[in-house]
């Protein structure tokens, strides 16, 4: 009797390797698409958070008829810093007029509980209970040791509305991170402190300089309103995106310190960038903030431009740098400088227009001559190596024009 044998043919080694190779190719093709889709979702979420901040700005303006002040707060009156008291009546610390505009926006960003902590006398809960800070809190530019000693927790709050999901930075050494900052214009002179001193007094020379060079929607230590934006709300940038520092020496988050005056050449710090790694500073580059907390976006409550401000001088994702000829005061981010918008999205960064719209501005936006002197007092339009005369158009092209509130420059509708 003959049996019919059925033979089953298995995969050969070659066929198996071919199948594995095909699967590998498909995975290699799909992974970038998955990563791109995830980044697109993060970018959309970032833009939505920015829109919420824009809505808060408009609601604040509707309530008070002006925008919140950068470098505002309680006036310096002899108890500047971190003075506490054993009773609410003895709490005497002031914030020295150095708050950012964010504390005032908190009630309009669904942060009423945090606002109540800040706007009332605050009792320390951890470390030294039974001591009190005055309403509106102490100086917001604390370092880690000062914060550990005084434990004013509201300044350390992480507010998710102020964060971009594409930025992985979290926690210390930052004391409350933000990816959104306020536009102080397209110039350098006086944009760090505006027209006033810490006591809120307007002095003649700084006031004149500020009137001529502080051309942004926000002017430190001075209230502005939508009525001041003569170029139109839809043609003027109110806020911009930045990255927070990850401790890697990125030129966008670690602020370099230049011995060359940036007002005459805003791009002077480019010589300190590593040519082999153009996103990072050369080893040994002096920093305008040797303390780990002194980095871009590291303190949402502090109004110093290094933390919560930017200018439309260098295009997005270029270096940030401050100028101090002696390097004698470079740890507090209070010097004049060039602070750029930046993001961890490929190819550009978000900006918030004064009308509340959020736009993505590419790194290649027309930005004029980045080595041209900026607008300042006693400027002249005759020589491009000298400061630009106040009232003239921005030397930084479309990007600069978008950052000035009243330079009367035509803006293309499709920027």
Short mmCIF file of C-alpha atoms in Angstrom, two decimals:
data_model
loop_
_atom_site.label_atom_id
_atom_site.label_comp_id
_atom_site.label_asym_id
_atom_site.label_seq_id
_atom_site.Cartn_x
_atom_site.Cartn_y
_atom_site.Cartn_z
CA UNK A 1 0.00 0.00 0.00
CA UNK A 2 1.47 3.31 -1.12
CA UNK A 3 1.24 6.35 1.15
CA UNK A 4 0.89 9.87 -0.22
CA UNK A 5 3.35 12.04 1.67
CA UNK A 6 2.68 15.79 1.84
CA UNK A 7 5.80 17.83 2.26
CA UNK A 8 5.61 21.31 3.77
CA UNK A 9 8.19 23.72 2.47
CA UNK A 10 9.71 26.10 5.08
CA UNK A 11 11.25 29.54 4.58
CA UNK A 12 14.79 29.48 3.43
CA UNK A 13 17.34 31.58 5.25
CA UNK A 14 17.53 33.96 2.31
CA UNK A 15 13.76 34.47 2.27
CA UNK A 16 13.73 35.09 6.01
CA UNK A 17 16.46 37.69 5.70
CA UNK A 18 14.58 39.40 2.87
CA UNK A 19 11.41 39.61 5.00
CA UNK A 20 13.38 41.01 7.93
CA UNK A 21 15.01 43.57 5.64
CA UNK A 22 11.63 44.66 4.27
CA UNK A 23 10.25 45.05 7.78
CA UNK A 24 13.31 47.07 8.76
CA UNK A 25 12.89 49.38 5.79
CA UNK A 26 9.20 49.91 6.62
CA UNK A 27 10.01 50.67 10.25
CA UNK A 28 12.73 53.07 9.13
CA UNK A 29 10.24 54.86 6.91
CA UNK A 30 7.50 54.96 9.52
CA UNK A 31 9.51 56.14 12.55
CA UNK A 32 10.27 59.62 11.19
CA UNK A 33 6.62 59.97 10.23
CA UNK A 34 5.57 59.01 13.77
CA UNK A 35 8.08 61.44 15.28
CA UNK A 36 6.93 64.16 12.91
CA UNK A 37 3.30 63.55 13.86
CA UNK A 38 4.17 63.74 17.55
CA UNK A 39 6.06 67.00 17.07
CA UNK A 40 3.15 68.41 15.08
CA UNK A 41 0.86 67.59 18.01
CA UNK A 42 3.28 69.19 20.48
CA UNK A 43 3.57 72.28 18.30
CA UNK A 44 -0.22 72.57 18.10
CA UNK A 45 -0.49 72.24 21.89
CA UNK A 46 2.20 74.90 22.29
CA UNK A 47 0.29 77.27 20.01
CA UNK A 48 -2.92 76.62 21.94
CA UNK A 49 -1.21 77.50 25.23
CA UNK A 50 0.07 80.69 23.65
CA UNK A 51 -3.45 81.57 22.53
CA UNK A 52 -4.61 81.22 26.13
CA UNK A 53 -1.96 83.73 27.19
CA UNK A 54 -3.11 86.05 24.40
CA UNK A 55 -6.70 85.77 25.58
CA UNK A 56 -5.55 86.61 29.11
CA UNK A 57 -3.78 89.73 27.79
CA UNK A 58 -6.94 90.91 26.07
CA UNK A 59 -9.11 90.22 29.11
CA UNK A 60 -6.64 92.11 31.31
CA UNK A 61 -6.70 95.05 28.90
CA UNK A 62 -10.51 95.02 28.87
CA UNK A 63 -10.53 95.17 32.66
CA UNK A 64 -7.81 97.78 33.25
CA UNK A 65 -7.50 99.65 29.90
CA UNK A 66 -3.79 98.92 29.75
CA UNK A 67 -1.44 95.96 29.49
CA UNK A 68 0.31 94.51 32.56
CA UNK A 69 3.68 96.08 33.28
CA UNK A 70 7.02 94.39 32.85
CA UNK A 71 9.34 95.24 35.77
CA UNK A 72 6.46 96.39 37.95
CA UNK A 73 5.33 95.53 41.45
CA UNK A 74 5.97 97.05 44.86
CA UNK A 75 8.30 100.02 45.15
CA UNK A 76 11.75 99.69 46.69
CA UNK A 77 11.57 101.48 50.06
CA UNK A 78 14.58 100.39 52.08
CA UNK A 79 13.60 96.76 52.72
CA UNK A 80 14.53 95.36 49.35
CA UNK A 81 15.04 91.60 49.10
CA UNK A 82 13.82 88.85 51.38
CA UNK A 83 12.77 90.50 54.65
CA UNK A 84 10.20 88.47 56.57
CA UNK A 85 8.27 89.16 59.73
CA UNK A 86 7.05 87.18 62.71
CA UNK A 87 3.54 88.57 62.13
CA UNK A 88 1.68 89.68 58.98
CA UNK A 89 2.10 93.29 60.09
CA UNK A 90 5.89 92.93 60.29
CA UNK A 91 6.36 91.48 56.81
CA UNK A 92 8.38 94.19 55.09
CA UNK A 93 9.98 92.79 51.95
CA UNK A 94 9.30 94.37 48.56
CA UNK A 95 9.97 93.02 45.09
CA UNK A 96 11.77 96.18 43.98
CA UNK A 97 9.60 96.75 40.90
CA UNK A 98 11.01 93.66 39.21
CA UNK A 99 7.94 91.51 38.62
CA UNK A 100 7.13 90.36 35.11
CA UNK A 101 3.72 90.89 33.56
CA UNK A 102 2.75 87.29 34.33
CA UNK A 103 1.67 87.72 38.00
CA UNK A 104 -0.96 90.24 36.91
CA UNK A 105 -2.23 87.84 34.25
CA UNK A 106 -2.72 84.92 36.66
CA UNK A 107 -6.43 85.57 37.42
CA UNK A 108 -7.08 85.60 33.68
CA UNK A 109 -5.28 82.26 33.13
CA UNK A 110 -7.35 80.22 35.59
CA UNK A 111 -4.65 80.67 38.26
CA UNK A 112 -6.77 82.47 40.83
CA UNK A 113 -5.47 80.39 43.75
CA UNK A 114 -1.86 81.26 42.93
CA UNK A 115 -2.79 84.92 42.52
CA UNK A 116 -4.40 84.92 45.97
CA UNK A 117 -1.17 83.61 47.49
CA UNK A 118 0.87 86.33 45.80
CA UNK A 119 -1.46 89.29 46.29
CA UNK A 120 -1.91 88.70 50.02
CA UNK A 121 0.52 88.44 52.92
CA UNK A 122 2.11 85.01 52.55
CA UNK A 123 2.83 82.72 55.48
CA UNK A 124 5.77 80.39 54.92
CA UNK A 125 4.51 76.81 55.15
CA UNK A 126 7.73 74.78 54.95
CA UNK A 127 11.13 75.26 56.58
CA UNK A 128 10.39 78.36 58.67
CA UNK A 129 6.65 78.32 59.39
CA UNK A 130 5.31 81.31 61.23
CA UNK A 131 7.19 83.88 59.14
CA UNK A 132 5.51 86.12 56.59
CA UNK A 133 6.19 87.87 53.29
CA UNK A 134 4.43 91.08 52.31
CA UNK A 135 1.78 91.09 49.60
CA UNK A 136 3.17 90.76 46.04
CA UNK A 137 6.12 88.81 47.36
CA UNK A 138 9.86 89.35 47.63
CA UNK A 139 12.36 90.02 44.87
CA UNK A 140 11.72 87.38 42.16
CA UNK A 141 15.37 87.05 41.09
CA UNK A 142 16.26 84.53 43.80
CA UNK A 143 19.04 82.02 43.40
CA UNK A 144 18.73 78.48 44.73
CA UNK A 145 20.30 79.23 48.12
CA UNK A 146 18.05 82.24 48.69
CA UNK A 147 14.96 80.30 47.68
CA UNK A 148 15.92 77.41 49.96
CA UNK A 149 16.39 79.83 52.86
CA UNK A 150 13.23 81.84 52.36
CA UNK A 151 10.87 79.34 50.72
CA UNK A 152 8.55 81.73 48.93
CA UNK A 153 6.82 78.95 47.02
CA UNK A 154 4.62 81.00 44.62
CA UNK A 155 7.67 82.06 42.58
CA UNK A 156 8.54 78.38 42.06
CA UNK A 157 5.13 77.39 40.72
CA UNK A 158 5.11 75.54 37.39
CA UNK A 159 2.28 76.97 35.27
CA UNK A 160 1.45 74.60 32.43
CA UNK A 161 -0.14 77.36 30.34
CA UNK A 162 3.30 79.00 30.14
CA UNK A 163 5.03 75.86 28.88
CA UNK A 164 5.57 74.37 25.45
CA UNK A 165 5.41 70.54 25.33
CA UNK A 166 8.35 70.44 22.89
CA UNK A 167 10.64 71.85 25.60
CA UNK A 168 11.73 69.00 27.92
CA UNK A 169 13.18 71.30 30.60
CA UNK A 170 11.61 70.78 34.00
CA UNK A 171 12.35 71.60 37.63
CA UNK A 172 15.60 72.85 39.16
CA UNK A 173 17.79 74.79 38.70
CA UNK A 174 14.97 76.88 37.22
CA UNK A 175 12.56 78.57 39.62
CA UNK A 176 9.36 78.44 37.58
CA UNK A 177 9.96 77.98 33.84
CA UNK A 178 8.24 79.81 31.00
CA UNK A 179 8.50 79.37 27.23
CA UNK A 180 6.67 82.62 26.51
CA UNK A 181 8.22 86.08 26.80
CA UNK A 182 7.27 89.71 26.16
CA UNK A 183 8.46 91.72 23.16
CA UNK A 184 10.45 94.83 24.12
CA UNK A 185 11.03 95.96 20.54
CA UNK A 186 13.80 96.09 17.96
CA UNK A 187 16.42 98.10 19.89
CA UNK A 188 18.85 97.58 22.75
CA UNK A 189 19.39 100.84 24.64
CA UNK A 190 17.35 101.10 27.85
CA UNK A 191 15.23 98.03 27.03
CA UNK A 192 16.61 96.34 30.13
CA UNK A 193 15.22 98.84 32.68
CA UNK A 194 13.01 101.23 30.71
CA UNK A 195 12.53 104.84 31.85
CA UNK A 196 12.43 104.32 35.62
CA UNK A 197 14.58 103.24 38.53
CA UNK A 198 13.70 100.55 41.14
CA UNK A 199 11.81 103.15 43.19
CA UNK A 200 9.45 103.85 40.29
CA UNK A 201 10.85 107.31 39.58
CA UNK A 202 11.17 108.48 35.99
CA UNK A 203 14.53 110.18 35.56
CA UNK A 204 15.25 112.55 32.70
CA UNK A 205 18.06 110.82 30.81
CA UNK A 206 16.74 107.22 31.03
CA UNK A 207 13.23 108.46 30.20
CA UNK A 208 14.45 110.23 27.06
CA UNK A 209 16.45 107.19 25.99
CA UNK A 210 13.49 104.90 26.58
CA UNK A 211 11.14 107.11 24.55
CA UNK A 212 13.52 106.94 21.60
CA UNK A 213 14.57 103.29 21.67
CA UNK A 214 11.97 101.23 23.59
CA UNK A 215 9.68 100.59 20.63
CA UNK A 216 8.05 97.29 21.63
CA UNK A 217 4.55 96.55 22.88
CA UNK A 218 6.06 96.18 26.37
CA UNK A 219 8.37 98.76 27.95
CA UNK A 220 9.99 97.84 31.26
CA UNK A 221 8.67 99.85 34.24
CA UNK A 222 6.02 101.55 32.09
CA UNK A 223 2.37 100.84 31.31
CA UNK A 224 1.36 100.53 27.66
CA UNK A 225 -1.98 99.93 26.00
CA UNK A 226 -3.40 98.86 22.65
CA UNK A 227 -3.81 102.54 21.81
CA UNK A 228 0.00 102.84 21.73
CA UNK A 229 0.23 100.25 18.95
CA UNK A 230 -0.13 102.56 15.96
CA UNK A 231 1.06 99.98 13.43
CA UNK A 232 -2.03 97.86 14.07
CA UNK A 233 -2.59 94.95 16.45
CA UNK A 234 -2.39 92.38 13.64
CA UNK A 235 0.97 93.76 12.46
CA UNK A 236 2.75 93.91 15.81
CA UNK A 237 4.30 91.15 17.91
CA UNK A 238 3.37 91.22 21.59
CA UNK A 239 5.10 88.03 22.78
CA UNK A 240 7.49 85.38 21.53
CA UNK A 241 8.58 81.84 22.30
CA UNK A 242 11.92 80.91 23.90
CA UNK A 243 13.53 77.68 25.06
CA UNK A 244 14.51 76.98 28.65
CA UNK A 245 18.03 75.88 29.49
CA UNK A 246 18.99 72.20 29.74
CA UNK A 247 22.54 72.81 30.95
CA UNK A 248 24.09 72.01 27.57
CA UNK A 249 25.56 75.39 26.58
CA UNK A 250 22.98 76.11 23.89
CA UNK A 251 23.44 79.64 22.48
CA UNK A 252 19.67 80.16 22.63
CA UNK A 253 19.27 79.49 26.36
CA UNK A 254 22.66 80.30 27.91
CA UNK A 255 23.19 84.04 27.53
CA UNK A 256 26.69 84.95 26.43
CA UNK A 257 28.52 87.99 27.83
CA UNK A 258 30.16 90.31 25.33
CA UNK A 259 32.90 92.86 25.98
CA UNK A 260 31.95 94.48 22.66
CA UNK A 261 29.12 97.01 22.72
CA UNK A 262 26.14 95.26 21.15
CA UNK A 263 24.28 98.49 20.44
CA UNK A 264 26.67 99.14 17.54
CA UNK A 265 26.82 95.50 16.38
CA UNK A 266 24.05 93.22 17.71
CA UNK A 267 25.69 90.21 16.08
CA UNK A 268 29.06 90.67 17.82
CA UNK A 269 28.65 87.53 19.93
CA UNK A 270 28.63 85.35 16.81
CA UNK A 271 32.43 85.15 17.08
CA UNK A 272 32.04 83.20 20.35
CA UNK A 273 29.96 80.41 18.76
CA UNK A 274 31.64 77.04 18.19
CA UNK A 275 32.05 76.68 14.38
CA UNK A 276 31.95 72.89 14.66
CA UNK A 277 28.80 72.95 16.80
CA UNK A 278 26.98 76.14 15.76
CA UNK A 279 24.20 75.69 18.28
CA UNK A 280 26.64 75.96 21.19
CA UNK A 281 29.12 78.44 22.62
CA UNK A 282 32.85 77.86 22.40
CA UNK A 283 34.33 76.33 25.58
CA UNK A 284 35.26 79.08 28.02
CA UNK A 285 32.82 81.64 26.61
CA UNK A 286 31.88 84.10 29.41
CA UNK A 287 28.26 83.86 30.43
CA UNK A 288 25.88 86.62 31.49
CA UNK A 289 24.71 84.46 34.34
CA UNK A 290 27.17 82.10 35.96
CA UNK A 291 24.51 81.06 38.49
CA UNK A 292 22.50 78.07 37.14
CA UNK A 293 19.19 79.85 37.71
CA UNK A 294 20.21 82.74 35.42
CA UNK A 295 19.09 81.31 32.09
CA UNK A 296 16.44 82.09 29.50
CA UNK A 297 12.92 81.32 30.71
CA UNK A 298 14.04 80.20 34.18
CA UNK A 299 11.91 82.63 36.23
CA UNK A 300 8.44 83.46 34.96
CA UNK A 301 7.87 85.93 37.81
CA UNK A 302 10.95 88.08 37.10
CA UNK A 303 10.65 90.95 34.63
CA UNK A 304 14.32 91.14 33.68
CA UNK A 305 14.52 90.81 29.93
CA UNK A 306 16.91 87.85 30.13
CA UNK A 307 14.18 85.76 31.74
CA UNK A 308 10.90 87.00 30.25
CA UNK A 309 11.73 89.35 27.38
CA UNK A 310 12.97 89.23 23.79
CA UNK A 311 13.72 91.53 20.86
CA UNK A 312 13.12 91.30 17.13
CA UNK A 313 16.75 91.95 16.19
CA UNK A 314 18.35 88.60 15.34
CA UNK A 315 16.03 86.07 13.63
CA UNK A 316 14.49 83.22 15.66
CA UNK A 317 16.84 80.55 17.01
CA UNK A 318 19.92 82.76 16.96
CA UNK A 319 22.15 83.49 19.96
CA UNK A 320 21.26 85.59 23.01
CA UNK A 321 23.95 87.82 24.50
CA UNK A 322 24.34 90.76 26.89
CA UNK A 323 26.96 93.48 26.96
CA UNK A 324 29.07 94.54 29.92
CA UNK A 325 32.46 96.07 29.19
CA UNK A 326 33.98 95.07 32.53
CA UNK A 327 32.11 91.80 33.16
CA UNK A 328 31.60 93.20 36.63
CA UNK A 329 27.85 92.72 36.76
CA UNK A 330 26.98 89.82 34.52
CA UNK A 331 25.29 87.45 36.93
CA UNK A 332 21.95 89.20 37.32
CA UNK A 333 20.77 89.51 33.68
CA UNK A 334 20.13 93.23 34.14
CA UNK A 335 22.57 94.42 31.46
CA UNK A 336 21.53 95.55 27.99
CA UNK A 337 21.69 92.85 25.35
CA UNK A 338 20.24 91.02 22.38
CA UNK A 339 17.71 88.41 23.51
CA UNK A 340 16.36 86.25 20.70
CA UNK A 341 13.19 84.23 20.21
CA UNK A 342 13.76 80.47 19.98
CA UNK A 343 11.98 77.14 20.09
CA UNK A 344 12.55 73.40 19.92
CA UNK A 345 10.26 73.14 16.90
CA UNK A 346 12.10 72.60 13.61
CA UNK A 347 12.58 75.73 11.54
CA UNK A 348 11.19 78.59 13.61
CA UNK A 349 9.30 79.79 16.68
CA UNK A 350 5.84 80.98 17.67
CA UNK A 351 4.94 84.61 18.20
CA UNK A 352 1.76 86.11 19.64
CA UNK A 353 0.48 89.13 17.75
CA UNK A 354 -1.19 91.93 19.67
CA UNK A 355 -4.57 90.95 18.22
CA UNK A 356 -4.29 87.53 19.91
CA UNK A 357 -3.32 85.53 16.82
CA UNK A 358 -0.47 83.03 17.07
CA UNK A 359 1.88 82.76 14.08
CA UNK A 360 4.85 80.50 13.42
CA UNK A 361 7.80 82.59 12.22
CA UNK A 362 10.52 80.76 10.31
CA UNK A 363 14.23 81.15 10.97
CA UNK A 364 14.59 82.53 7.45
CA UNK A 365 12.31 85.55 7.96
CA UNK A 366 13.69 88.70 6.32
CA UNK A 367 15.66 90.37 9.12
CA UNK A 368 17.72 93.07 7.44
CA UNK A 369 21.33 93.54 8.49
CA UNK A 370 21.97 91.87 11.84
CA UNK A 371 25.27 93.73 12.17
CA UNK A 372 23.66 97.16 11.82
CA UNK A 373 23.62 99.44 14.85
CA UNK A 374 20.30 99.59 16.67
CA UNK A 375 18.02 102.58 17.20
CA UNK A 376 19.20 104.73 20.10
CA UNK A 377 19.46 108.27 21.42
CA UNK A 378 21.71 110.56 19.34
CA UNK A 379 21.62 108.05 16.50
CA UNK A 380 22.19 108.86 12.85
CA UNK A 381 20.98 107.33 9.60
CA UNK A 382 24.01 108.52 7.63
CA UNK A 383 26.47 105.77 8.53
CA UNK A 384 25.32 102.12 8.90
CA UNK A 385 28.06 101.54 11.49
CA UNK A 386 26.54 104.21 13.74
CA UNK A 387 23.27 104.06 15.70
CA UNK A 388 20.06 104.51 13.74
CA UNK A 389 18.21 107.77 14.28
CA UNK A 390 15.14 107.45 16.56
CA UNK A 391 11.87 107.31 14.64
CA UNK A 392 13.39 105.65 11.58
CA UNK A 393 12.34 102.31 10.19
CA UNK A 394 13.82 99.20 11.72
CA UNK A 395 17.25 98.17 10.41
CA UNK A 396 16.22 94.55 10.94
CA UNK A 397 13.77 94.23 8.07
CA UNK A 398 10.36 92.63 8.38
CA UNK A 399 11.30 90.94 11.66
CA UNK A 400 12.29 94.24 13.24
CA UNK A 401 9.22 96.02 11.88
CA UNK A 402 6.93 93.41 13.45
CA UNK A 403 8.52 94.07 16.83
CA UNK A 404 8.04 97.85 16.81
CA UNK A 405 4.65 99.23 17.78
CA UNK A 406 4.69 102.52 15.87
CA UNK A 407 7.41 102.76 13.22
CA UNK A 408 4.82 103.14 10.41
CA UNK A 409 6.37 100.46 8.20
CA UNK A 410 4.22 98.54 5.70
CA UNK A 411 3.81 94.87 6.64
CA UNK A 412 3.04 92.21 4.03
CA UNK A 413 -0.15 90.32 4.80
CA UNK A 414 1.53 86.94 4.20
CA UNK A 415 4.56 87.28 6.50
#
